[in-house]
CSV table of C-alpha atoms and ligand atoms in Angstrom, one decimal:
chain,number,residue,atom,x,y,z
A,584,UNK,CA,-9.4,78.8,-41.9
A,585,UNK,CA,-12.7,81.3,-40.9
A,586,UNK,CA,-11.7,82.2,-37.3
A,587,UNK,CA,-14.5,82.7,-34.7
A,588,UNK,CA,-14.9,83.8,-31.1
A,589,UNK,CA,-13.7,80.7,-28.8
A,590,UNK,CA,-16.7,79.3,-28.3
A,591,UNK,CA,-18.7,81.0,-24.5
A,592,UNK,CA,-16.9,83.8,-25.1
A,593,UNK,CA,-18.7,87.3,-27.1
A,594,UNK,CA,-17.5,90.3,-29.0
A,595,UNK,CA,-18.5,93.8,-26.9
A,596,UNK,CA,-18.9,95.1,-30.4
A,597,UNK,CA,-18.5,99.3,-30.9
A,598,UNK,CA,-22.3,99.7,-31.2
A,599,UNK,CA,-22.7,98.0,-27.4
A,600,UNK,CA,-20.3,99.1,-25.4
A,601,UNK,CA,-22.1,102.4,-24.7
A,602,UNK,CA,-24.4,100.5,-22.4
A,603,UNK,CA,-21.7,98.2,-20.4
A,604,UNK,CA,-20.7,102.0,-19.6
A,605,UNK,CA,-23.8,103.1,-19.1
A,606,UNK,CA,-23.9,100.4,-17.1
A,607,UNK,CA,-20.2,101.2,-14.8
A,608,UNK,CA,-21.3,104.5,-14.8
A,609,UNK,CA,-24.2,104.4,-12.6
A,610,UNK,CA,-22.0,101.2,-10.5
A,611,UNK,CA,-19.5,103.8,-9.5
A,612,UNK,CA,-22.2,106.4,-8.5
A,613,UNK,CA,-23.3,104.0,-5.9
A,614,UNK,CA,-19.8,102.7,-4.8
A,615,UNK,CA,-18.4,106.1,-4.4
A,616,UNK,CA,-21.9,107.7,-3.3
A,617,UNK,CA,-21.3,104.4,-0.8
A,618,UNK,CA,-17.8,105.0,-0.2
A,619,UNK,CA,-16.2,101.8,-1.5
A,620,UNK,CA,-13.0,102.1,-3.6
A,621,UNK,CA,-11.7,99.8,-6.3
A,622,UNK,CA,-9.3,97.2,-6.2
A,623,UNK,CA,-7.9,95.9,-9.0
A,624,UNK,CA,-6.3,92.7,-9.6
A,625,UNK,CA,-4.5,90.2,-11.9
A,626,UNK,CA,-7.2,87.8,-14.7
A,627,UNK,CA,-5.1,84.6,-12.9
A,628,UNK,CA,-4.2,83.3,-10.1
A,629,UNK,CA,-2.0,80.9,-8.8
A,630,UNK,CA,-4.6,77.7,-9.1
A,631,UNK,CA,-3.8,77.2,-5.1
A,632,UNK,CA,-5.7,80.5,-4.2
A,633,UNK,CA,-9.0,78.9,-5.6
A,634,UNK,CA,-8.6,75.7,-4.1
A,635,UNK,CA,-8.5,76.4,-1.5
A,636,UNK,CA,-10.1,79.6,-1.2
A,637,UNK,CA,-13.7,78.8,-3.1
A,638,UNK,CA,-13.9,75.0,-1.9
A,639,UNK,CA,-13.2,72.0,-3.9
A,640,UNK,CA,-16.9,71.3,-2.7
A,641,UNK,CA,-18.1,73.9,-6.2
A,642,UNK,CA,-18.7,73.2,-8.5
A,643,UNK,CA,-16.6,75.4,-9.7
A,644,UNK,CA,-13.1,73.8,-8.4
A,645,UNK,CA,-14.6,70.4,-9.9
A,646,UNK,CA,-15.0,71.5,-13.3
A,647,UNK,CA,-15.1,74.8,-14.1
A,648,UNK,CA,-11.6,76.3,-13.5
A,649,UNK,CA,-9.0,77.0,-16.5
A,650,UNK,CA,-5.9,76.1,-15.5
A,651,UNK,CA,-2.9,75.6,-17.5
A,652,UNK,CA,1.0,75.3,-16.5
A,653,UNK,CA,3.3,77.5,-16.4
A,654,UNK,CA,7.5,77.1,-15.7
A,655,UNK,CA,5.4,74.0,-13.7
A,656,UNK,CA,3.4,76.6,-12.0
A,657,UNK,CA,-0.2,76.2,-11.9
A,658,UNK,CA,-2.3,79.9,-12.4
A,659,UNK,CA,-6.0,80.2,-12.6
A,660,UNK,CA,-7.6,83.0,-14.9
A,661,UNK,CA,-9.7,83.2,-11.9
A,662,UNK,CA,-13.2,82.3,-12.5
A,663,UNK,CA,-14.6,84.7,-9.6
A,664,UNK,CA,-12.7,88.0,-7.8
A,665,UNK,CA,-12.9,86.8,-3.6
A,666,UNK,CA,-10.2,84.7,-3.5
A,667,UNK,CA,-7.9,87.6,-5.0
A,668,UNK,CA,-9.2,89.9,-3.1
A,669,UNK,CA,-8.9,88.8,0.1
A,670,UNK,CA,-5.7,87.4,-1.3
A,671,UNK,CA,-5.1,91.0,-1.8
A,672,UNK,CA,-6.3,91.7,1.3
A,673,UNK,CA,-4.0,90.5,3.0
A,674,UNK,CA,-0.9,90.2,0.5
A,675,UNK,CA,-0.6,93.9,1.3
A,676,UNK,CA,-1.6,94.2,5.0
A,677,UNK,CA,-4.8,96.0,4.3
A,678,UNK,CA,-6.2,94.2,7.9
A,679,UNK,CA,-3.9,97.3,9.2
A,680,UNK,CA,-5.8,99.2,7.8
A,681,UNK,CA,-8.3,101.2,9.5
A,682,UNK,CA,-11.6,99.1,9.7
A,683,UNK,CA,-13.6,98.1,7.7
A,684,UNK,CA,-12.0,98.3,4.1
A,685,UNK,CA,-14.9,98.5,1.4
A,686,UNK,CA,-13.9,97.4,-1.9
A,687,UNK,CA,-15.1,97.1,-5.0
A,688,UNK,CA,-13.8,95.9,-8.7
A,689,UNK,CA,-15.7,95.4,-12.4
A,690,UNK,CA,-13.7,92.5,-15.0
A,691,UNK,CA,-14.1,89.2,-16.7
A,692,UNK,CA,-14.3,85.4,-15.1
A,693,UNK,CA,-13.7,82.2,-16.7
A,694,UNK,CA,-15.4,79.3,-16.0
A,695,UNK,CA,-15.9,76.3,-18.5
A,696,UNK,CA,-19.5,75.6,-18.8
A,697,UNK,CA,-22.2,74.8,-20.9
A,698,UNK,CA,-22.9,78.1,-23.2
A,699,UNK,CA,-26.6,79.4,-23.1
A,700,UNK,CA,-28.5,82.0,-22.6
A,701,UNK,CA,-26.9,83.9,-19.5
A,702,UNK,CA,-24.6,81.6,-19.4
A,703,UNK,CA,-21.3,82.3,-21.1
A,704,UNK,CA,-17.6,80.9,-20.5
A,705,UNK,CA,-16.2,84.9,-20.7
A,706,UNK,CA,-18.3,86.5,-19.0
A,707,UNK,CA,-18.5,89.9,-16.4
A,708,UNK,CA,-18.9,90.3,-13.1
A,709,UNK,CA,-19.6,93.7,-10.5
A,710,UNK,CA,-18.9,93.4,-7.3
A,711,UNK,CA,-18.2,94.8,-3.5
A,712,UNK,CA,-16.5,93.9,-0.4
A,713,UNK,CA,-16.5,95.0,3.0
A,714,UNK,CA,-13.9,93.5,5.5
A,715,UNK,CA,-13.6,93.7,9.1
A,716,UNK,CA,-17.1,93.9,10.3
A,717,UNK,CA,-18.9,91.8,12.7
A,718,UNK,CA,-22.3,92.7,12.6
A,719,UNK,CA,-25.3,92.6,10.3
A,720,UNK,CA,-25.2,95.7,9.3
A,721,UNK,CA,-22.4,95.0,6.6
A,722,UNK,CA,-24.9,92.8,5.3
A,723,UNK,CA,-27.8,95.1,5.3
A,724,UNK,CA,-25.3,97.6,3.2
A,725,UNK,CA,-24.5,95.4,0.6
A,726,UNK,CA,-27.4,94.5,-0.2
A,727,UNK,CA,-28.9,97.8,0.0
A,728,UNK,CA,-26.3,98.6,-3.0
A,729,UNK,CA,-26.9,95.6,-5.2
A,730,UNK,CA,-31.0,96.5,-4.5
A,731,UNK,CA,-30.8,100.3,-5.7
A,732,UNK,CA,-27.7,99.6,-8.2
A,733,UNK,CA,-30.4,96.9,-9.8
A,734,UNK,CA,-33.7,99.9,-8.8
A,735,UNK,CA,-31.4,102.3,-11.0
A,736,UNK,CA,-30.9,100.2,-14.4
A,737,UNK,CA,-35.2,100.3,-14.7
A,738,UNK,CA,-34.8,96.2,-13.4
A,739,UNK,CA,-37.4,95.2,-12.5
A,740,UNK,CA,-39.3,91.9,-11.4
A,741,UNK,CA,-36.8,91.3,-8.7
A,742,UNK,CA,-36.9,88.5,-5.5
A,743,UNK,CA,-34.6,89.0,-2.3
A,744,UNK,CA,-34.1,85.0,-1.0
A,745,UNK,CA,-31.6,85.3,2.7
A,746,UNK,CA,-30.6,82.3,4.4
A,747,UNK,CA,-29.0,82.2,7.7
A,748,UNK,CA,-26.0,79.6,7.0
A,749,UNK,CA,-24.8,79.5,10.8
A,750,UNK,CA,-21.0,79.9,11.6
A,751,UNK,CA,-18.9,76.3,11.7
A,752,UNK,CA,-19.7,75.3,15.0
A,753,UNK,CA,-23.7,75.3,14.7
A,754,UNK,CA,-24.1,73.6,11.0
A,755,UNK,CA,-21.4,71.0,12.1
A,756,UNK,CA,-24.4,69.0,13.1
A,757,UNK,CA,-26.5,70.2,10.3
A,758,UNK,CA,-24.4,68.6,7.7
A,759,UNK,CA,-24.8,65.4,10.1
A,760,UNK,CA,-28.2,65.6,10.5
A,761,UNK,CA,-28.5,65.7,5.7
A,762,UNK,CA,-25.7,62.7,6.0
A,763,UNK,CA,-28.2,60.9,8.1
A,764,UNK,CA,-31.1,61.7,6.4
A,765,UNK,CA,-29.8,60.6,2.8
A,766,UNK,CA,-27.6,57.7,3.5
A,767,UNK,CA,-29.8,55.0,2.5
A,768,UNK,CA,-30.6,56.6,-0.9
A,769,UNK,CA,-27.1,58.0,-1.8
A,770,UNK,CA,-26.1,55.9,-4.5
A,771,UNK,CA,-28.8,56.9,-6.8
A,772,UNK,CA,-28.0,60.9,-6.3
A,773,UNK,CA,-25.8,62.0,-8.7
A,774,UNK,CA,-21.8,61.8,-8.5
A,775,UNK,CA,-21.4,64.9,-8.3
A,776,UNK,CA,-23.9,64.4,-4.7
A,777,UNK,CA,-21.2,62.0,-3.6
A,778,UNK,CA,-18.9,63.7,-4.1
A,779,UNK,CA,-21.1,66.4,-2.1
A,780,UNK,CA,-21.9,64.6,0.4
A,781,UNK,CA,-18.1,62.9,1.8
A,782,UNK,CA,-17.1,67.6,1.4
A,783,UNK,CA,-20.0,69.6,1.9
A,784,UNK,CA,-23.4,67.4,2.6
A,785,UNK,CA,-24.5,70.9,3.0
A,786,UNK,CA,-23.9,71.8,-0.9
A,787,UNK,CA,-26.3,69.3,-2.0
A,788,UNK,CA,-28.9,71.4,-1.7
A,789,UNK,CA,-28.2,73.5,-4.4
A,790,UNK,CA,-27.8,70.5,-7.2
A,791,UNK,CA,-29.3,71.4,-9.9
A,792,UNK,CA,-30.0,67.9,-10.9
A,793,UNK,CA,-34.3,67.4,-10.8
A,794,UNK,CA,-33.9,63.6,-10.3
A,795,UNK,CA,-31.3,64.9,-6.7
A,796,UNK,CA,-34.1,66.9,-6.3
A,797,UNK,CA,-36.7,64.6,-5.8
A,798,UNK,CA,-34.9,62.3,-4.1
A,799,UNK,CA,-33.8,64.7,-2.2
A,800,UNK,CA,-37.2,65.9,-1.1
A,801,UNK,CA,-38.2,62.3,-0.3
A,802,UNK,CA,-36.3,62.3,3.3
A,803,UNK,CA,-36.9,64.3,5.6
A,804,UNK,CA,-34.9,67.0,4.5
A,805,UNK,CA,-37.9,69.9,4.9
A,806,UNK,CA,-37.9,68.8,8.4
A,807,UNK,CA,-34.3,68.9,8.8
A,808,UNK,CA,-33.8,72.5,7.2
A,809,UNK,CA,-36.0,74.1,9.2
A,810,UNK,CA,-34.7,72.9,12.1
A,811,UNK,CA,-33.4,75.2,15.0
A,812,UNK,CA,-29.7,74.1,14.4
A,813,UNK,CA,-28.7,78.3,14.8
A,814,UNK,CA,-26.6,78.8,17.8
A,815,UNK,CA,-28.0,82.3,19.5
A,816,UNK,CA,-25.6,84.5,17.7
A,817,UNK,CA,-25.9,83.5,14.6
A,818,UNK,CA,-29.9,84.1,14.9
A,819,UNK,CA,-29.2,87.2,16.3
A,820,UNK,CA,-27.2,87.8,13.2
A,821,UNK,CA,-29.7,86.4,11.4
A,822,UNK,CA,-33.1,89.1,13.3
A,823,UNK,CA,-30.5,91.7,13.3
A,824,UNK,CA,-30.0,92.4,9.5
A,825,UNK,CA,-33.9,91.8,9.4
A,826,UNK,CA,-34.5,95.0,11.4
A,827,UNK,CA,-31.9,97.0,9.1
A,828,UNK,CA,-33.6,95.7,6.2
A,829,UNK,CA,-37.2,96.5,7.1
A,830,UNK,CA,-36.1,100.1,8.0
A,831,UNK,CA,-35.4,100.2,4.7
A,832,UNK,CA,-38.2,98.8,3.1
A,833,UNK,CA,-36.9,95.9,1.6
A,834,UNK,CA,-38.8,92.6,0.6
A,835,UNK,CA,-37.3,90.1,0.9
A,836,UNK,CA,-37.8,86.2,1.7
A,837,UNK,CA,-36.3,83.3,3.7
A,838,UNK,CA,-35.9,80.3,1.6
A,839,UNK,CA,-34.0,78.0,4.1
A,840,UNK,CA,-32.5,75.7,0.9
A,841,UNK,CA,-30.5,78.7,-0.2
A,842,UNK,CA,-27.2,77.2,0.1
A,843,UNK,CA,-24.8,79.6,-2.4
A,844,UNK,CA,-22.8,77.9,-4.8
A,845,UNK,CA,-18.8,78.3,-3.1
A,846,UNK,CA,-17.9,76.8,0.7
A,847,UNK,CA,-17.2,79.4,2.6
A,848,UNK,CA,-20.0,81.8,3.5
A,849,UNK,CA,-21.6,81.4,6.3
A,850,UNK,CA,-24.1,83.6,8.3
A,851,UNK,CA,-25.9,85.7,5.8
A,852,UNK,CA,-26.4,84.0,2.8
A,853,UNK,CA,-28.4,85.8,-0.2
A,854,UNK,CA,-30.2,85.5,-4.5
A,855,UNK,CA,-31.7,88.4,-5.6
A,856,UNK,CA,-33.4,86.3,-9.4
A,857,UNK,CA,-35.5,87.6,-11.5
A,858,UNK,CA,-38.8,86.2,-12.4
A,859,UNK,CA,-37.9,87.4,-16.8
A,860,UNK,CA,-35.1,85.2,-16.6
A,861,UNK,CA,-35.4,81.9,-17.9
A,862,UNK,CA,-33.3,79.2,-15.9
A,863,UNK,CA,-30.4,81.5,-15.8
A,864,UNK,CA,-32.2,83.4,-13.3
A,865,UNK,CA,-29.5,84.5,-10.6
A,866,UNK,CA,-28.7,88.5,-11.2
A,867,UNK,CA,-26.9,88.7,-8.0
A,868,UNK,CA,-25.1,86.2,-5.3
A,869,UNK,CA,-24.1,86.5,-2.5
A,870,UNK,CA,-22.5,86.8,1.5
A,871,UNK,CA,-20.4,86.2,4.5
A,872,UNK,CA,-17.9,84.8,4.5
A,873,UNK,CA,-15.9,85.3,7.8
A,874,UNK,CA,-13.9,82.7,8.0
A,875,UNK,CA,-11.8,83.2,4.8
A,876,UNK,CA,-9.2,85.4,5.4
A,877,UNK,CA,-7.4,83.4,8.1
A,878,UNK,CA,-8.1,80.0,5.6
A,879,UNK,CA,-6.3,82.1,3.6
A,880,UNK,CA,-3.5,82.9,5.5
A,881,UNK,CA,-4.5,86.3,7.3
A,882,UNK,CA,-5.6,87.2,10.4
A,883,UNK,CA,-8.9,86.7,11.4
A,884,UNK,CA,-11.6,89.2,9.3
A,885,UNK,CA,-15.2,89.2,9.2
A,886,UNK,CA,-16.5,89.7,5.8
A,887,UNK,CA,-18.8,89.9,3.5
A,888,UNK,CA,-19.5,91.3,0.0
A,889,UNK,CA,-21.4,90.1,-3.5
A,890,UNK,CA,-21.7,89.3,-7.3
A,891,UNK,CA,-23.9,90.1,-10.3
A,892,UNK,CA,-23.4,88.8,-13.6
A,893,UNK,CA,-23.6,91.4,-16.1
A,894,UNK,CA,-24.6,89.7,-19.1
A,895,UNK,CA,-27.4,88.9,-17.0
A,896,UNK,CA,-27.7,92.8,-15.7
A,897,UNK,CA,-27.7,93.6,-19.5
A,898,UNK,CA,-31.2,91.4,-20.3
A,899,UNK,CA,-33.3,92.2,-17.8
A,900,UNK,CA,-32.8,96.5,-18.1
A,901,UNK,CA,-34.1,98.9,-19.8
A,902,UNK,CA,-31.7,100.3,-22.6
A,903,UNK,CA,-30.3,103.4,-23.3
A,904,UNK,CA,-30.3,105.9,-25.7
A,905,UNK,CA,-27.2,106.6,-27.1
A,906,UNK,CA,-26.5,110.1,-27.2
A,907,UNK,CA,-22.7,111.4,-27.6
A,908,UNK,CA,-22.4,113.2,-30.9
A,909,UNK,CA,-22.6,116.4,-31.0
A,910,UNK,CA,-21.9,118.5,-34.1
A,911,UNK,CA,-20.6,116.7,-37.9
A,912,UNK,CA,-18.9,119.2,-39.6
A,913,UNK,CA,-20.1,119.4,-43.3
A,914,UNK,CA,-17.0,120.9,-45.0
A,915,UNK,CA,-14.0,120.6,-48.6
A,916,UNK,CA,-12.1,123.1,-45.9
A,917,UNK,CA,-10.1,120.6,-45.0
A,918,UNK,CA,-7.3,122.8,-43.7
A,919,UNK,CA,-10.4,125.2,-41.7
A,920,UNK,CA,-12.4,121.1,-40.6
A,921,UNK,CA,-9.5,119.3,-39.0
A,922,UNK,CA,-8.5,122.3,-37.0
A,923,UNK,CA,-12.7,123.5,-36.0
A,924,UNK,CA,-12.6,119.9,-34.9
A,925,UNK,CA,-9.9,120.1,-32.9
A,926,UNK,CA,-11.1,123.1,-30.7
A,927,UNK,CA,-14.1,122.2,-30.5
A,928,UNK,CA,-12.7,118.6,-29.3
A,929,UNK,CA,-11.2,120.1,-27.5
A,930,UNK,CA,-12.7,122.4,-25.2
A,931,UNK,CA,-15.5,119.2,-24.3
A,932,UNK,CA,-17.9,119.2,-27.2
A,933,UNK,CA,-18.1,115.8,-29.4
A,934,UNK,CA,-17.4,116.6,-32.4
A,935,UNK,CA,-17.1,114.6,-35.8
A,936,UNK,CA,-16.0,115.1,-39.6
A,937,UNK,CA,-15.8,112.8,-42.5
A,938,UNK,CA,-11.7,111.5,-42.9
A,939,UNK,CA,-13.0,109.9,-46.7
A,940,UNK,CA,-13.7,113.8,-47.3
A,941,UNK,CA,-16.1,113.2,-49.9
A,942,UNK,CA,-18.6,115.5,-51.7
A,943,UNK,CA,-20.8,118.5,-49.5
A,944,UNK,CA,-23.9,116.6,-50.5
A,945,UNK,CA,-22.7,113.7,-49.1
A,946,UNK,CA,-20.7,114.4,-46.3
A,947,UNK,CA,-24.0,116.3,-45.8
A,948,UNK,CA,-26.5,113.0,-45.8
A,949,UNK,CA,-23.6,111.8,-43.8
A,950,UNK,CA,-23.8,114.2,-40.9
A,951,UNK,CA,-27.9,112.6,-40.7
A,952,UNK,CA,-26.8,109.6,-40.1
A,953,UNK,CA,-24.1,110.5,-38.2
A,954,UNK,CA,-26.6,110.7,-34.7
A,955,UNK,CA,-25.6,114.0,-34.6
A,956,UNK,CA,-27.8,116.8,-33.5
A,957,UNK,CA,-25.6,119.3,-35.1
A,958,UNK,CA,-24.5,119.6,-38.6
A,959,UNK,CA,-21.9,123.1,-39.0
A,960,UNK,CA,-20.8,123.4,-41.9
A,961,UNK,CA,-18.1,125.8,-43.8
A,962,UNK,CA,-17.7,126.7,-46.8
A,963,UNK,CA,-16.6,129.1,-49.1
A,964,UNK,CA,-18.5,132.1,-47.2
A,965,UNK,CA,-18.1,131.0,-43.4
A,966,UNK,CA,-14.3,130.5,-44.7
A,967,UNK,CA,-14.9,134.7,-45.7
A,968,UNK,CA,-17.2,135.5,-42.5
A,969,UNK,CA,-15.5,134.1,-40.1
A,970,UNK,CA,-19.7,132.7,-39.6
A,971,UNK,CA,-20.1,129.0,-39.0
A,972,UNK,CA,-23.8,128.0,-40.1
A,973,UNK,CA,-24.6,125.5,-37.4
A,974,UNK,CA,-27.7,123.7,-38.8
A,975,UNK,CA,-30.3,121.5,-35.8
A,976,UNK,CA,-30.2,118.1,-38.1
A,977,UNK,CA,-34.0,117.9,-36.2
A,978,UNK,CA,-35.3,120.7,-36.9
A,979,UNK,CA,-33.2,121.8,-40.1
A,980,UNK,CA,-33.1,125.4,-38.4
A,981,UNK,CA,-29.7,126.9,-39.2
A,982,UNK,CA,-28.0,129.5,-37.6
A,983,UNK,CA,-24.4,131.2,-37.9
A,984,UNK,CA,-22.2,131.7,-35.1
A,985,UNK,CA,-18.5,132.8,-34.9
A,986,UNK,CA,-16.4,129.8,-33.1
A,987,UNK,CA,-16.1,131.9,-29.9
A,988,UNK,CA,-20.2,132.2,-29.8
A,989,UNK,CA,-20.2,128.2,-30.8
A,990,UNK,CA,-18.5,126.5,-28.3
A,991,UNK,CA,-19.5,129.0,-25.5
A,992,UNK,CA,-23.1,128.0,-26.6
A,993,UNK,CA,-21.6,123.9,-26.2
A,994,UNK,CA,-20.5,124.6,-23.0
A,995,UNK,CA,-23.4,126.7,-21.0
A,996,UNK,CA,-26.6,124.1,-21.8
A,997,UNK,CA,-26.1,120.9,-21.6
A,998,UNK,CA,-26.9,119.7,-25.8
B,348,ATP,P1,-26.3,79.3,-11.3
B,348,ATP,O1,-26.4,79.0,-10.2
B,348,ATP,O2,-26.7,80.8,-11.9
B,348,ATP,O3,-24.5,79.3,-11.8
B,348,ATP,P2,-23.0,80.6,-9.4
B,348,ATP,O4,-24.2,80.7,-8.3
B,348,ATP,O5,-22.8,80.1,-10.3
B,348,ATP,O6,-24.5,80.8,-10.3
B,348,ATP,P3,-21.6,82.9,-8.7
B,348,ATP,O7,-20.9,82.7,-8.7
B,348,ATP,O8,-22.5,84.0,-7.2
B,348,ATP,O9,-22.6,82.1,-9.8
B,348,ATP,O10,-21.9,84.2,-9.2
B,348,ATP,C1,-22.6,86.1,-8.9
B,348,ATP,C2,-22.9,86.1,-10.2
B,348,ATP,O11,-22.5,86.2,-11.8
B,348,ATP,C3,-24.5,84.9,-11.2
B,348,ATP,O12,-25.4,85.4,-9.8
B,348,ATP,C4,-25.2,85.4,-12.4
B,348,ATP,O13,-25.3,86.6,-11.9
B,348,ATP,C5,-23.1,85.7,-12.5
B,348,ATP,N1,-22.4,84.7,-13.0
B,348,ATP,C6,-22.2,83.7,-12.9
B,348,ATP,N2,-22.1,82.2,-14.1
B,348,ATP,C7,-22.0,82.9,-14.9
B,348,ATP,C8,-21.8,82.8,-16.5
B,348,ATP,N3,-21.5,81.6,-16.4
B,348,ATP,N4,-22.4,83.2,-17.4
B,348,ATP,C9,-22.8,84.6,-16.8
B,348,ATP,N5,-23.1,85.3,-15.4
B,348,ATP,C10,-22.4,84.0,-14.8
B,349,MG,MG1,-22.7,78.4,-11.2
């Protein structure tokens, strides 16, 4: 039997991993400068965490989870990471630490979906979460970081959409209005929308099904979503956020239909999309989830965050050039070669040589194809004099150095 990676997963090969490292390095730089600390949580969690923490009206919980039973305990591969971070926040009493707590994460997520461009079953997210700040300044800070990151990756044609979902109090009436509007034609909506109708009617606005979209458009829905149901506190929050975004010169549009895929959001929700992607056009989704910590058994703690899909970032960004190997040693004196290679490496110079110990001219060929900037030649003469020949593989110019000079040359200037 020919073995292959499971459907919807992809190997990240040695020839591509430098791009992933580049993305991760950029993210780390931004998180470090913004004083966010990394958190690493398990890749699987108790199923109940996601059922409660993501919400039972969501596609994720209803049909996308990889769940398995181990010794009568139901476990699930994480489909997203906010629930896991909140679980850790509560479990380790992080709410007792000085507020705010600012964290970031990266890693694989798992959703049983139909694989297509930009949609995999194992995919990778980078995300941030801020705990303990009620004010919209935290919403603005995380949005600024997302835009900064996308800029650093040189991703253009982006649009930021924001919406205000209100809170549990002001939203209830709104949900009921949606229910009233769709009730007469409910049977015509898809099965999922019928479930959403019962569990969280707001989520009907998020249905991707064309027929449901048309059905919805035939109701009073436009009037309802424009209805001023938001309470003064939630309304002030949204105005405050927009003030910060303006101060930051971040362009945005308000999309009243934006509800986001998870159940626990309140007040701010946002999405960053790229016009360059096909139908899978969302690169970043986030929002405020003030009720979640308490819902999962912790003390009431406001929180806001976002997650980005790294595969989608990769398909949009300008690919960096891989520049790593500095020196390729060409020599048939293997004792000397392995010794100098180890010295150069320990000094921080990326060095390689021909482990296959082929003939001299084959090695020179290999050096030229290796991507290294220099070939370091150790022949008989070099062995005798102790002066090593360094050949610039681009210009062909050769110079002689003794070993210490060589190390200094590489360490003093960035080659
Ligand atoms: P979509 O509407 O595209 O299904 P979502 O609302 O399910 O997105 P979130 O749960 O908010 O997505 O996840 C945040 C980001 O993770 C998305 O904006 C997207 O970039 C990425 N993402 C989500 N699901 C997948 C997937 N199956 N494959 C690749 N990336 C994904
Ligand atoms: Mg989805």
